[in-house]
XYZ file of C-alpha atoms in Angstrom:
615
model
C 15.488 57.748 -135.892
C 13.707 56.894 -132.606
C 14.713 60.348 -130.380
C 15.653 58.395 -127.245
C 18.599 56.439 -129.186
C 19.454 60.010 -130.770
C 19.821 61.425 -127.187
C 21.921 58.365 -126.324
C 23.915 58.206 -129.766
C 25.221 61.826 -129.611
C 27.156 62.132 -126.130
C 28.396 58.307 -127.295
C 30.112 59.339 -130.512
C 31.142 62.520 -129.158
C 33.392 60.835 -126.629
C 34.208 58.471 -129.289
C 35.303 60.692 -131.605
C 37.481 62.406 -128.614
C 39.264 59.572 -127.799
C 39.739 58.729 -131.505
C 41.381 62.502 -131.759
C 43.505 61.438 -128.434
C 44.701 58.328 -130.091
C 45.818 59.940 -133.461
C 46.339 63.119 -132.701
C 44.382 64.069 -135.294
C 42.084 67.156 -134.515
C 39.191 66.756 -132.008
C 36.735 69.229 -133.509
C 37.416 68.394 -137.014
C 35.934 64.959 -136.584
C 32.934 66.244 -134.108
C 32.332 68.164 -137.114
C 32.162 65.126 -139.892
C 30.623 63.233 -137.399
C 28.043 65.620 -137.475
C 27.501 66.152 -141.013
C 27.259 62.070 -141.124
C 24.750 62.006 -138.683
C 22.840 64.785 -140.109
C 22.481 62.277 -143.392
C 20.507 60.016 -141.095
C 18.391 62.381 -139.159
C 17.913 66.380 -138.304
C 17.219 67.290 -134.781
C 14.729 69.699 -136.053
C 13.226 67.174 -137.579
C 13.136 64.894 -134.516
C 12.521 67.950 -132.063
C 9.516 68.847 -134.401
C 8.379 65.419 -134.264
C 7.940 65.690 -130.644
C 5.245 68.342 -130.452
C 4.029 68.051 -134.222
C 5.238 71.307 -135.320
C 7.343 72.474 -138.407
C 10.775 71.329 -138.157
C 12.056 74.625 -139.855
C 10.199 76.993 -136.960
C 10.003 74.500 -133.769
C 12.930 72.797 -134.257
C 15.289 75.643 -133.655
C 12.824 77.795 -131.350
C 13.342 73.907 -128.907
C 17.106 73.716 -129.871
C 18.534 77.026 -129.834
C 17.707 77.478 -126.060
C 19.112 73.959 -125.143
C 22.594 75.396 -127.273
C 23.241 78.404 -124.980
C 22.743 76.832 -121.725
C 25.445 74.597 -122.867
C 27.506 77.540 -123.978
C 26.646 79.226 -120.759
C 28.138 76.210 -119.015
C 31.423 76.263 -121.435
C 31.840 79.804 -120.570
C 31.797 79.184 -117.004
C 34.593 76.481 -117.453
C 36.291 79.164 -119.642
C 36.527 81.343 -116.666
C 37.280 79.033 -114.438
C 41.026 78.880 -116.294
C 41.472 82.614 -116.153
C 44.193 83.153 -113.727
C 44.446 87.075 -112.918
C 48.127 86.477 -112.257
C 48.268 85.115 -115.701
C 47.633 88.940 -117.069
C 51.586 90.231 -116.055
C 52.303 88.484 -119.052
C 49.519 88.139 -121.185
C 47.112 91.170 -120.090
C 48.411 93.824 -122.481
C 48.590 91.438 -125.782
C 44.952 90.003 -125.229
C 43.650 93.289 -124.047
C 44.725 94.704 -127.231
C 43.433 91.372 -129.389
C 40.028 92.019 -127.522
C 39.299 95.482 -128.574
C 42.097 96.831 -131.534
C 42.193 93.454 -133.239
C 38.694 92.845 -132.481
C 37.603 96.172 -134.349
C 40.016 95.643 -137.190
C 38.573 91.650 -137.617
C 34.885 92.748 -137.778
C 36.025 95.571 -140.202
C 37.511 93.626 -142.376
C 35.578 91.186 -142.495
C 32.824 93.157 -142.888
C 34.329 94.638 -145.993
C 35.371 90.891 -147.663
C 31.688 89.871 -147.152
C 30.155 92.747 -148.931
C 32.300 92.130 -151.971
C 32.525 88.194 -152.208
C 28.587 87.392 -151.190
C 27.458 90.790 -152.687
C 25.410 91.506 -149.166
C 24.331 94.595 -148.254
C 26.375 96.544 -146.051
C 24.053 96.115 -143.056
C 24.147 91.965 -143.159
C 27.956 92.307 -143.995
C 28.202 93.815 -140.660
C 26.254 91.207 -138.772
C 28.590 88.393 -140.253
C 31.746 90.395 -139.299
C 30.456 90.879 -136.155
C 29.578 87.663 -135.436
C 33.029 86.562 -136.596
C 35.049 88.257 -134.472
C 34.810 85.152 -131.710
C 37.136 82.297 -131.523
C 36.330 80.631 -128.379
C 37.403 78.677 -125.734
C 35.734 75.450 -127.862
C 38.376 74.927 -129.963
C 41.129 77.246 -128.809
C 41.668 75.090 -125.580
C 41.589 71.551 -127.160
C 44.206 73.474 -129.910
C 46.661 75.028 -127.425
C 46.217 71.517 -125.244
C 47.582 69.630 -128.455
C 50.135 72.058 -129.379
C 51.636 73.277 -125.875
C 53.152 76.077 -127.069
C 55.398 78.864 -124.750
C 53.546 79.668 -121.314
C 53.094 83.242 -122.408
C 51.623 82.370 -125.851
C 49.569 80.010 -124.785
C 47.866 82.791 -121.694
C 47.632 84.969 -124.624
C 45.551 83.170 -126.647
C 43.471 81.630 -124.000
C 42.693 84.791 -122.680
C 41.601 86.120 -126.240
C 39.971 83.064 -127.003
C 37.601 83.249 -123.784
C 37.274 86.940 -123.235
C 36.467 87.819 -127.566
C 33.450 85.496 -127.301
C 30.982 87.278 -125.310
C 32.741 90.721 -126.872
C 31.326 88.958 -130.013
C 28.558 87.953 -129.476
C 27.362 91.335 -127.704
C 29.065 93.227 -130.986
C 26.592 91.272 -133.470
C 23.579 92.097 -130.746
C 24.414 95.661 -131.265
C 24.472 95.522 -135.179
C 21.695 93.798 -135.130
C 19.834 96.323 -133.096
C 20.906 99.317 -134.927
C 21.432 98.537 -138.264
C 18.759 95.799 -138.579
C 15.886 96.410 -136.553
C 16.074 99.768 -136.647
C 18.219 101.226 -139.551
C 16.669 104.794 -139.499
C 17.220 105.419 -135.908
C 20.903 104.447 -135.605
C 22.848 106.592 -133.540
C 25.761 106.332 -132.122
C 24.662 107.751 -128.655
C 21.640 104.900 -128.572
C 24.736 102.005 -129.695
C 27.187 103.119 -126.694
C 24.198 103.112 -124.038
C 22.912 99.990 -125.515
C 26.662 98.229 -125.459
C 27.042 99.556 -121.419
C 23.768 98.513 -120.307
C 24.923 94.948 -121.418
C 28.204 95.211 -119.985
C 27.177 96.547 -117.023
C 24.163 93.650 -116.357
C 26.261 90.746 -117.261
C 29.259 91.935 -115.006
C 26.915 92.960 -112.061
C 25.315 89.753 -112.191
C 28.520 87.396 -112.572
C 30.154 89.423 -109.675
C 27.092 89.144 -107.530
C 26.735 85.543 -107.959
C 30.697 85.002 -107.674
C 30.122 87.093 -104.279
C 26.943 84.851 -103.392
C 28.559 81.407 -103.703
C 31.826 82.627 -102.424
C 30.289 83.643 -98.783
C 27.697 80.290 -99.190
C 30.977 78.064 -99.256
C 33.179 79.732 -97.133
C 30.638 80.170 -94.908
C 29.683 76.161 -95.621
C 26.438 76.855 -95.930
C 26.733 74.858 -99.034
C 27.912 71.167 -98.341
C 30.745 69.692 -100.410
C 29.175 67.993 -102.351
C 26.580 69.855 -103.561
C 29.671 72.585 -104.819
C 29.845 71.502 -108.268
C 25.983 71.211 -108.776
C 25.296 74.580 -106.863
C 28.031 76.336 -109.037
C 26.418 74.945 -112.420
C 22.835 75.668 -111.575
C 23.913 79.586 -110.448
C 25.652 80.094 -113.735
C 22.519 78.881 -115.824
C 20.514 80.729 -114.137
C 22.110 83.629 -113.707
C 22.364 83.589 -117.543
C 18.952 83.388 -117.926
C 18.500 86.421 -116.227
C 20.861 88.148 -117.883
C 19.884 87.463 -121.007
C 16.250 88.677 -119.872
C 17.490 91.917 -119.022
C 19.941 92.486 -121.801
C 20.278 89.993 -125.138
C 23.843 87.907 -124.658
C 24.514 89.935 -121.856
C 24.477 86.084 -120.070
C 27.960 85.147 -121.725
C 29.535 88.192 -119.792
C 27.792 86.834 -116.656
C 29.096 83.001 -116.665
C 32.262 84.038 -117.694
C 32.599 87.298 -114.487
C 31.533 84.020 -112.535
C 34.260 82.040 -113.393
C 37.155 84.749 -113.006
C 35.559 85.785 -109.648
C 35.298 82.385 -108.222
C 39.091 80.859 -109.718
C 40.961 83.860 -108.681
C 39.289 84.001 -104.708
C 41.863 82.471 -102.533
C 39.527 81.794 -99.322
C 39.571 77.883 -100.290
C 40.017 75.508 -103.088
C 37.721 75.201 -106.230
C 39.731 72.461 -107.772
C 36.945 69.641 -106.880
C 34.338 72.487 -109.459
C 36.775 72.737 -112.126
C 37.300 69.119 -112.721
C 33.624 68.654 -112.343
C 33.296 71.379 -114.931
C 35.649 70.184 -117.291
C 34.396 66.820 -117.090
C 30.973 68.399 -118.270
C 32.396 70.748 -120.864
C 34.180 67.924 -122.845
C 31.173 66.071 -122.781
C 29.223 69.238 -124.361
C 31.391 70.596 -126.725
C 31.117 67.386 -128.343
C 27.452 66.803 -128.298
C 27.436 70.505 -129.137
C 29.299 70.304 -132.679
C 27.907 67.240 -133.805
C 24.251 68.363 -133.211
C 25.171 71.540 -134.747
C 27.395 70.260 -137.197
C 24.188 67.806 -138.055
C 22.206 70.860 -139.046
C 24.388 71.323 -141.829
C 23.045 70.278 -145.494
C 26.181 70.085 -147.475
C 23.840 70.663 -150.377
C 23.579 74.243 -149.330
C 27.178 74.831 -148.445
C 27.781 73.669 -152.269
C 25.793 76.882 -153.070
C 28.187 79.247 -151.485
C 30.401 77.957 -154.227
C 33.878 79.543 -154.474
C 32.726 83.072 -153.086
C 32.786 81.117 -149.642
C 36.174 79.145 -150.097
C 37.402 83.241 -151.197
C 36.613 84.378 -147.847
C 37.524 82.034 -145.626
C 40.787 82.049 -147.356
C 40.586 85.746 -147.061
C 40.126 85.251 -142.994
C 43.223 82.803 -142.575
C 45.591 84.821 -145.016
C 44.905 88.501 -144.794
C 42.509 89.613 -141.956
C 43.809 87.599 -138.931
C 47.130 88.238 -140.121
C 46.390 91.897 -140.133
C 44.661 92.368 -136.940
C 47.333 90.111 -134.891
C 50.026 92.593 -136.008
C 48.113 95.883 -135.671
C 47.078 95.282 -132.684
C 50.394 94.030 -131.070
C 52.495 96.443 -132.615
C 54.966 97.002 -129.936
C 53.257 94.845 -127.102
C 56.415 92.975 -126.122
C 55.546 89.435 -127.811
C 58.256 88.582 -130.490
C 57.884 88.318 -134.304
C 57.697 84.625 -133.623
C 55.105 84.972 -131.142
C 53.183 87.309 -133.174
C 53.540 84.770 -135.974
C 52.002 81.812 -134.573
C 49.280 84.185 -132.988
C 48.670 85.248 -136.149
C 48.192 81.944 -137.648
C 45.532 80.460 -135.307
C 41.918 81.201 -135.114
C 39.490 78.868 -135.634
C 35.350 79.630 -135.032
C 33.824 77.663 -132.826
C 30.222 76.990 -130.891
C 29.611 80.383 -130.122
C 30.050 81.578 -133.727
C 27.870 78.488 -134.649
C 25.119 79.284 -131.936
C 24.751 83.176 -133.004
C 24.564 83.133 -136.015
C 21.873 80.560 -136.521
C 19.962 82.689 -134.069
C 20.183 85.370 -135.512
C 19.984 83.966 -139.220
C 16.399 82.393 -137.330
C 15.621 86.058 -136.190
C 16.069 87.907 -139.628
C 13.247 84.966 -140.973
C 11.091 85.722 -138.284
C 11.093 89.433 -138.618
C 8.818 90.651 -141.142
C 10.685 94.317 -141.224
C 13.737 92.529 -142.272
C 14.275 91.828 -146.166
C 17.392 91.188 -146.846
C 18.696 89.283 -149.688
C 21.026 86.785 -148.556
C 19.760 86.461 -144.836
C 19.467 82.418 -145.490
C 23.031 82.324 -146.219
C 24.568 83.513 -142.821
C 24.101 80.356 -140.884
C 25.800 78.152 -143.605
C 28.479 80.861 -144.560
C 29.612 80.719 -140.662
C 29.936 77.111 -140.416
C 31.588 76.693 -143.611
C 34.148 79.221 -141.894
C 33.861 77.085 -138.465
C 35.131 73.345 -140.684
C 37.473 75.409 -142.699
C 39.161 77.072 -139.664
C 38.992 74.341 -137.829
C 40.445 71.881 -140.313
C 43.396 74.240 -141.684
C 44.422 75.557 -138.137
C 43.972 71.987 -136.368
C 46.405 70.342 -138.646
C 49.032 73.261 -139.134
C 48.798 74.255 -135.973
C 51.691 72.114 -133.997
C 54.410 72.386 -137.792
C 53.795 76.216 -137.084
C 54.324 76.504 -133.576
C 57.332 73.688 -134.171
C 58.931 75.869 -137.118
C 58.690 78.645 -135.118
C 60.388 77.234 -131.898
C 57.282 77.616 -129.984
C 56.761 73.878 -129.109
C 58.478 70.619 -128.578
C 56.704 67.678 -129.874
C 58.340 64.829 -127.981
C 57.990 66.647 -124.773
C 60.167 64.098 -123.225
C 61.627 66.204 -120.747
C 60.735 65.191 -116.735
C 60.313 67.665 -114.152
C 61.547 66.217 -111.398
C 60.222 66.755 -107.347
C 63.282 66.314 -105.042
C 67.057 67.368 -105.129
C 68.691 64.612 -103.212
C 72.602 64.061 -103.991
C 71.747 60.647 -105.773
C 68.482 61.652 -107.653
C 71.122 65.063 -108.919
C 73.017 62.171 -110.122
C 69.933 60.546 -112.030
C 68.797 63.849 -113.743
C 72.435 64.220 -114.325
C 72.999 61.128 -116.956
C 69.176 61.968 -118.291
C 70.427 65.512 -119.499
C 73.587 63.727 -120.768
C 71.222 61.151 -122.840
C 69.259 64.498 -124.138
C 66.577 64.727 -122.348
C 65.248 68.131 -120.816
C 65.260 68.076 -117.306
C 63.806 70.640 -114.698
C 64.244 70.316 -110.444
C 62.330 71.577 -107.895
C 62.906 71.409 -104.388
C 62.029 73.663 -101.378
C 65.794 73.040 -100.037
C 67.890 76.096 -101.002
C 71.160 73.767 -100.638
C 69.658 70.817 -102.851
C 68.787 73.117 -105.207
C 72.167 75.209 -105.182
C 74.005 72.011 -105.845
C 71.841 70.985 -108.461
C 72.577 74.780 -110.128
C 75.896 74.125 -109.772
C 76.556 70.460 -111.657
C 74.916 72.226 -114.244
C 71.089 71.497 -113.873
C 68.311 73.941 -114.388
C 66.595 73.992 -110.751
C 64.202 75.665 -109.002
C 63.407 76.687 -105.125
C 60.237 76.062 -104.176
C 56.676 73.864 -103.178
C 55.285 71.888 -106.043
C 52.562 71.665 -104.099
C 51.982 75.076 -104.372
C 49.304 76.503 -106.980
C 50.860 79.702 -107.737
C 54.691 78.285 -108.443
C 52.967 75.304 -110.324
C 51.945 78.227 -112.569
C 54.838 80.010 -112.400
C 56.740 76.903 -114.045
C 57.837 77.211 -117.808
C 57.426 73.838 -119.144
C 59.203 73.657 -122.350
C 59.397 70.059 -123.513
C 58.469 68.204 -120.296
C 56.640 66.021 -120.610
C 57.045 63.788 -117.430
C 56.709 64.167 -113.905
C 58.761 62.453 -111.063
C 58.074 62.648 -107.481
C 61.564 61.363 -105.609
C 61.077 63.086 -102.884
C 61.884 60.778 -99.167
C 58.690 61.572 -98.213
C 56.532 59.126 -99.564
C 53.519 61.543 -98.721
C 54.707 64.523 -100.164
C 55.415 62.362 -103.489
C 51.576 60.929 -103.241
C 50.206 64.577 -102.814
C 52.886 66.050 -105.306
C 51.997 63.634 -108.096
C 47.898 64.386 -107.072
C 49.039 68.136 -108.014
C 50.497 67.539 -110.953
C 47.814 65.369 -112.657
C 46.202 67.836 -114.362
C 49.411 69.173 -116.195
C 50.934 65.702 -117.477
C 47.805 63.181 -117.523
C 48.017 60.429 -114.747
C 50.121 58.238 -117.851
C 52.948 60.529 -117.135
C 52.899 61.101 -113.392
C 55.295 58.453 -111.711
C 56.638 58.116 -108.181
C 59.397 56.084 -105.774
C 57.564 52.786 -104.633
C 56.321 53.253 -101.032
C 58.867 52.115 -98.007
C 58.125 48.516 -97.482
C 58.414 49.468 -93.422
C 55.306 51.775 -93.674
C 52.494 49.628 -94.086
C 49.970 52.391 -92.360
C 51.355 55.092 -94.256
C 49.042 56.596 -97.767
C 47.071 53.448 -99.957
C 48.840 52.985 -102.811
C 45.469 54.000 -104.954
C 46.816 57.478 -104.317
C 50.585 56.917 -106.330
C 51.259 58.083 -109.173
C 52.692 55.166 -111.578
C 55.360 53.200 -109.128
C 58.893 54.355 -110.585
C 61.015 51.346 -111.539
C 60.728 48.205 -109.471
C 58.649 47.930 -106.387
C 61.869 47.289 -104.455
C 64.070 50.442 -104.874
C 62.727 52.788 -102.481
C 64.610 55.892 -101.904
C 66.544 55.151 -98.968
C 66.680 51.682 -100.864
C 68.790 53.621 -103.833
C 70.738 55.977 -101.207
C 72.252 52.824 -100.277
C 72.731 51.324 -103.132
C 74.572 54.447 -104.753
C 76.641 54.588 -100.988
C 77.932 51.257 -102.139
C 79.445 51.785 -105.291
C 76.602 51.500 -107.768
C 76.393 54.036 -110.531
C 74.085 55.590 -112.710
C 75.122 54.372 -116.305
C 73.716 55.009 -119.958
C 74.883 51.749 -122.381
C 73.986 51.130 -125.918
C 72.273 48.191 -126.924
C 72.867 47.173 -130.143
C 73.028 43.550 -132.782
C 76.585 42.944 -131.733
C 75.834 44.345 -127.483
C 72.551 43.330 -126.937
C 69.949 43.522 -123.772
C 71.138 39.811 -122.844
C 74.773 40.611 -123.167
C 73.954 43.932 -121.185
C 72.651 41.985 -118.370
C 75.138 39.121 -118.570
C 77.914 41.663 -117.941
C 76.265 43.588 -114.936
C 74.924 41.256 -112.749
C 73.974 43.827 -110.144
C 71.634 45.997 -112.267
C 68.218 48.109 -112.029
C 67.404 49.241 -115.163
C 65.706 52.911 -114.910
C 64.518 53.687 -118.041
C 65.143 53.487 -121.808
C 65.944 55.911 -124.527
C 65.169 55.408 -128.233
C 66.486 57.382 -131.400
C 65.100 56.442 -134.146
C 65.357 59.296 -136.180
C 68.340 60.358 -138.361
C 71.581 62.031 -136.836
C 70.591 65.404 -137.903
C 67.073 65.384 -136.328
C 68.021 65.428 -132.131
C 64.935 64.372 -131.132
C 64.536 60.991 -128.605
C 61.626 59.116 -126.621
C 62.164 58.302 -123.184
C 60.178 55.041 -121.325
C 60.485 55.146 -118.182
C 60.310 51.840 -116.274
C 57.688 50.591 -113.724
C 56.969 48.077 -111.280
C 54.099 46.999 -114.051
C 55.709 47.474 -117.224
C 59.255 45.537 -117.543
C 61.940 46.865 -120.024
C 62.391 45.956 -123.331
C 64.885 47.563 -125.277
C 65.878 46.763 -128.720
C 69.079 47.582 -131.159
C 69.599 51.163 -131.687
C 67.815 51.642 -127.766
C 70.294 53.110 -124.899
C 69.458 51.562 -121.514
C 69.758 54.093 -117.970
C 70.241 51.645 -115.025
C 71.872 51.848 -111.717
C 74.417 49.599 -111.748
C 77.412 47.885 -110.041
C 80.633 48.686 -111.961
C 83.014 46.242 -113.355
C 86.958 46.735 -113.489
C 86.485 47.714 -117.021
C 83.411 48.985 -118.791
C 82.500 48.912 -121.909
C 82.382 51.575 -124.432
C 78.788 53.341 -124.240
């Protein structure tokens, strides 16, 4: 394969294969991963790197590729820290402070042990592979929890684990490779704790340094906007670098110091570098696993045989079982909490990325014989599909079974407390639907409390209460606010949560023609006509909020032959049997007309008759 089409082909089917996983639900890194192996049938990039300067594609290829792999881990690190909210750590500090060190140590020990018996390695490569799969990662624990959603405090839990055990990993299997590896005699326990703090120390003195450095640069704006993102993303490579000069994988603690420093400063707003970095992280971790998962010869993951299906089932059954509920033995999380903890830990890039390095520097080391070596690259990514596969598609039954997670997530989350839009949210709850208020008007709010809503005082503009937000089953946002402004900025806020698909605002006033472009709404809330002085009005007159059933014998055309004075709002279906209370809700827009059908209930504002009809 000619290598410029490779380098074009991989970031092409990674964001294929993204969007495929977005359309089906289906789980992202699972097909990365068989994308991978499929393209590895056509072509190796050892092969092709090796090409490139003539060299042997089982030396060159990985001495070209294994660098390229940890600057790209370096910059999904970065991202990682970037999402680490310190106020996050009043609920989930003690449970992933204990996952990162208590379950850590009893994952690496067990594993250990399972290794030794079902591979027959030594005890010193046993280690190395235990070590090495301690990590989860941000890689596939963020696309997970994004696809699940499960309980705020959960969810913190497990992204704080899943970012913090990686470069606790990866600086675990440095240190067993030191000692036990490269120099088995001399292992001591005084030469393993200075080694561990020298590391820890260098990659958090670097990562605060640089989080100080480009801090006081922007602050200071001595760095121009838009060179923010791109003077971030260059400081956190290269600060790696030189971490990893000083101290082996010392540069994962570095990126990710660099990301809690700069997220959790509150001198200005970082949002503009965290989209840029996500942007570039999705992009990578799919490029990532299919190149990776291309340097997989399913030939050789046949050899493994059932020894390797015996572990991994020995990882999902027994050992992450056993270190979730050691280690939060009275932490405050629930049984069910614990549970669902317990049943989700898939291996990702960084597991991928150390242990072919390491597999690479046990062939290059002439002092190292060990019988067995050759295995630990394809014995961790047979761990990374299985994990991936069996806790990708469980994942969301669990956390449902367990009352962790809402699949419809048709609940709205609505910005504004007006008497009329209290009236709205009002026949929503009565159709089923999950409803949340927020307004910074103690009155609005009180009223809303008291017909029976669940409401909330305070800015949804505001980062720290947008956090502070439990989001159970909402899965909709609606800015009905009279300030068209404060809707437009509201719904720019809340993006990021619910997806610009489910972000939806009151058409503009028609008498404002100078005020915000209408490129800056969020999806234009049920006609372009009904404004929200435009429905104050209408609601002063008589109309009502109303919830009718359409059925064979009732239908939409008999619904709208009866009220001739009608906006239709939004429709709920049920399709699902009595038993199972679950409904969608479509709401309607100025670009997407209702169309309900038999067995749908139509929400419209309408003017009332003498005598309604049975709904």
């Amino acid at each position: 394969m000619d290598f410029l089409f490779y380098l074009a082909l991989i970031p092409a089917l990674a964001v294929a294969a993204q969007w495929i996983a977005w359309r089906t639900n289906l789980p992202g890194i699972l097909l990365l991963l068989l994308i991978g192996v499929a393209v590895g049938g056509l072509s190796r990039p050892d092969d092709l790197l090796a090409e490139l300067v003539s060299g042997d594609p089982t030396i060159t290829g990985p001495r070209i590729l294994f660098p390229l792999v940890s600057l790209a881990v370096a910059v999904i690190m970065l991202e990682g820290g970037l999402s680490l909210k310190l106020s996050e750590l009043r609920e989930a500090g003690s449970p992933a402070f204990r996952l990162c060190t208590l379950g850590a140590a009893v994952t690496a020990t067990a594993a250990t042990i399972a290794a030794h018996f079902c591979f027959d390695f030594t005890w010193r490569l046993s280690a190395l592979l235990g070590a090495i799969l301690v990590v989860t990662g941000p890689t596939v624990i963020g696309p997970l929890l994004q696809q699940v959603k499960p309980s705020r405090r959960v969810a913190n839990t497990l992204k704080w684990e899943g970012i913090v055990i990686d470069p606790i990993g990866a600086v675990l299997a440095v240190l067993v490779f030191e000692i036990l590896l490269l120099h088995p005699g001399k292992a001591d326990l005084g030469h393993g704790v200075m080694l561990l703090g020298w590391t820890v120390l260098v990659g958090a003195v670097l990562g605060a340094a640089g989080g100080w450095a480009l801090t006081q640069g922007i602050r200071r704006y001595l760095i121009p906007d838009h060179l923010h993102g791109v003077v971030s993303l260059t400081t956190a490579l290269l600060l790696f670098a030189v971490s990893d000069h000083f101290a082996h994988e010392s540069g994962l603690i570095t990126v990710t110091v660099l990301g809690i420093w700069l997220t959790n400063q509150h001198e200005f707003d970082i949002e503009h570098i965290i989209e840029f970095k996500e942007h570039l992280r999705t992009l990578l971790i799919g490029c990532l696993f299919i190149v990776l998962g291309s340097r997989v010869d399913i030939t050789t993951v046949g050899q493994v045989g059932w020894a390797g299906l015996l572990f991994v089932a020995l990882l999902i059954v027994v050992i992450r079982p056993l270190s979730v509920f050691v280690s939060l033995l009275g932490s405050g999380l629930s049984f069910r909490e614990q549970t669902f903890i317990a049943t989700l830990a898939p291996r990702g890039i960084v597991a991928a990325a150390v242990s072919s390095i390491f597999a690479l520097r046990i062939e290059q080391t002439a002092e190292i014989d060990l019988a067995g070596a050759d295995q630990l690259a394809i014995i961790t990514f047979l761990v990374i599909i299985s994990t991936v596969a069996f806790y990708g598609l469980l994942a969301s039954p669990i956390a449902q079974a367990l009352g962790l997670s809402d699949p419809n997530r048709n609940g709205v989350l609505i910005a504004g407390a007006d008497d009329w839009v209290i009236r709205f949210a009002l026949e929503l709850k009565k159709a089923g639907c999950p409803v949340i208020m927020i307004d910074t008007n103690y009155r609005k709010v009180t009223k809303a409390k008291l017909e029976g809503l669940e409401a909330i005082c305070a800015n949804i503009m505001n980062e720290h209460a947008r956090d502070e937000l439990s989001l159970p089953g909402i899965g909709h946002m609606l800015a009905m606010t009279p300030n068209d402004e404060v809707n437009s900025l509201a719904v720019r806020e809340c993006r990021s949560v619910f997806g610009r698909a489910k972000t939806y605002q009151l058409t503009f006033k028609s008498e404002n023609p100078r005020g915000m472009t209408r490129h800056l709404m969020g999806r234009e809330l049920f006609d372009s006509t009904l404004t929200h002085s435009k429905i104050s009005q209408l609601v002063a007159q008589g109309f009502e909020f109303k919830t009718t059933a359409i059925s064979d014998e009732f239908t939409f055309q008999d619904f709208k032959n009866l009220y001739a004075e009608q906006h239709v709002l939004a429709i709920i279906s049920d399709k699902t049997p009595p038993n199972n209370e679950r409904m969608t809700l479509t709401l309607v827009t100025a670009d997407e007309a209702a169309e309900p059908e038999a067995g749908d209930a139509v929400l419209a504002l309408v003017k009332p008759l003498q005598s309604d009809p049975a709904s």
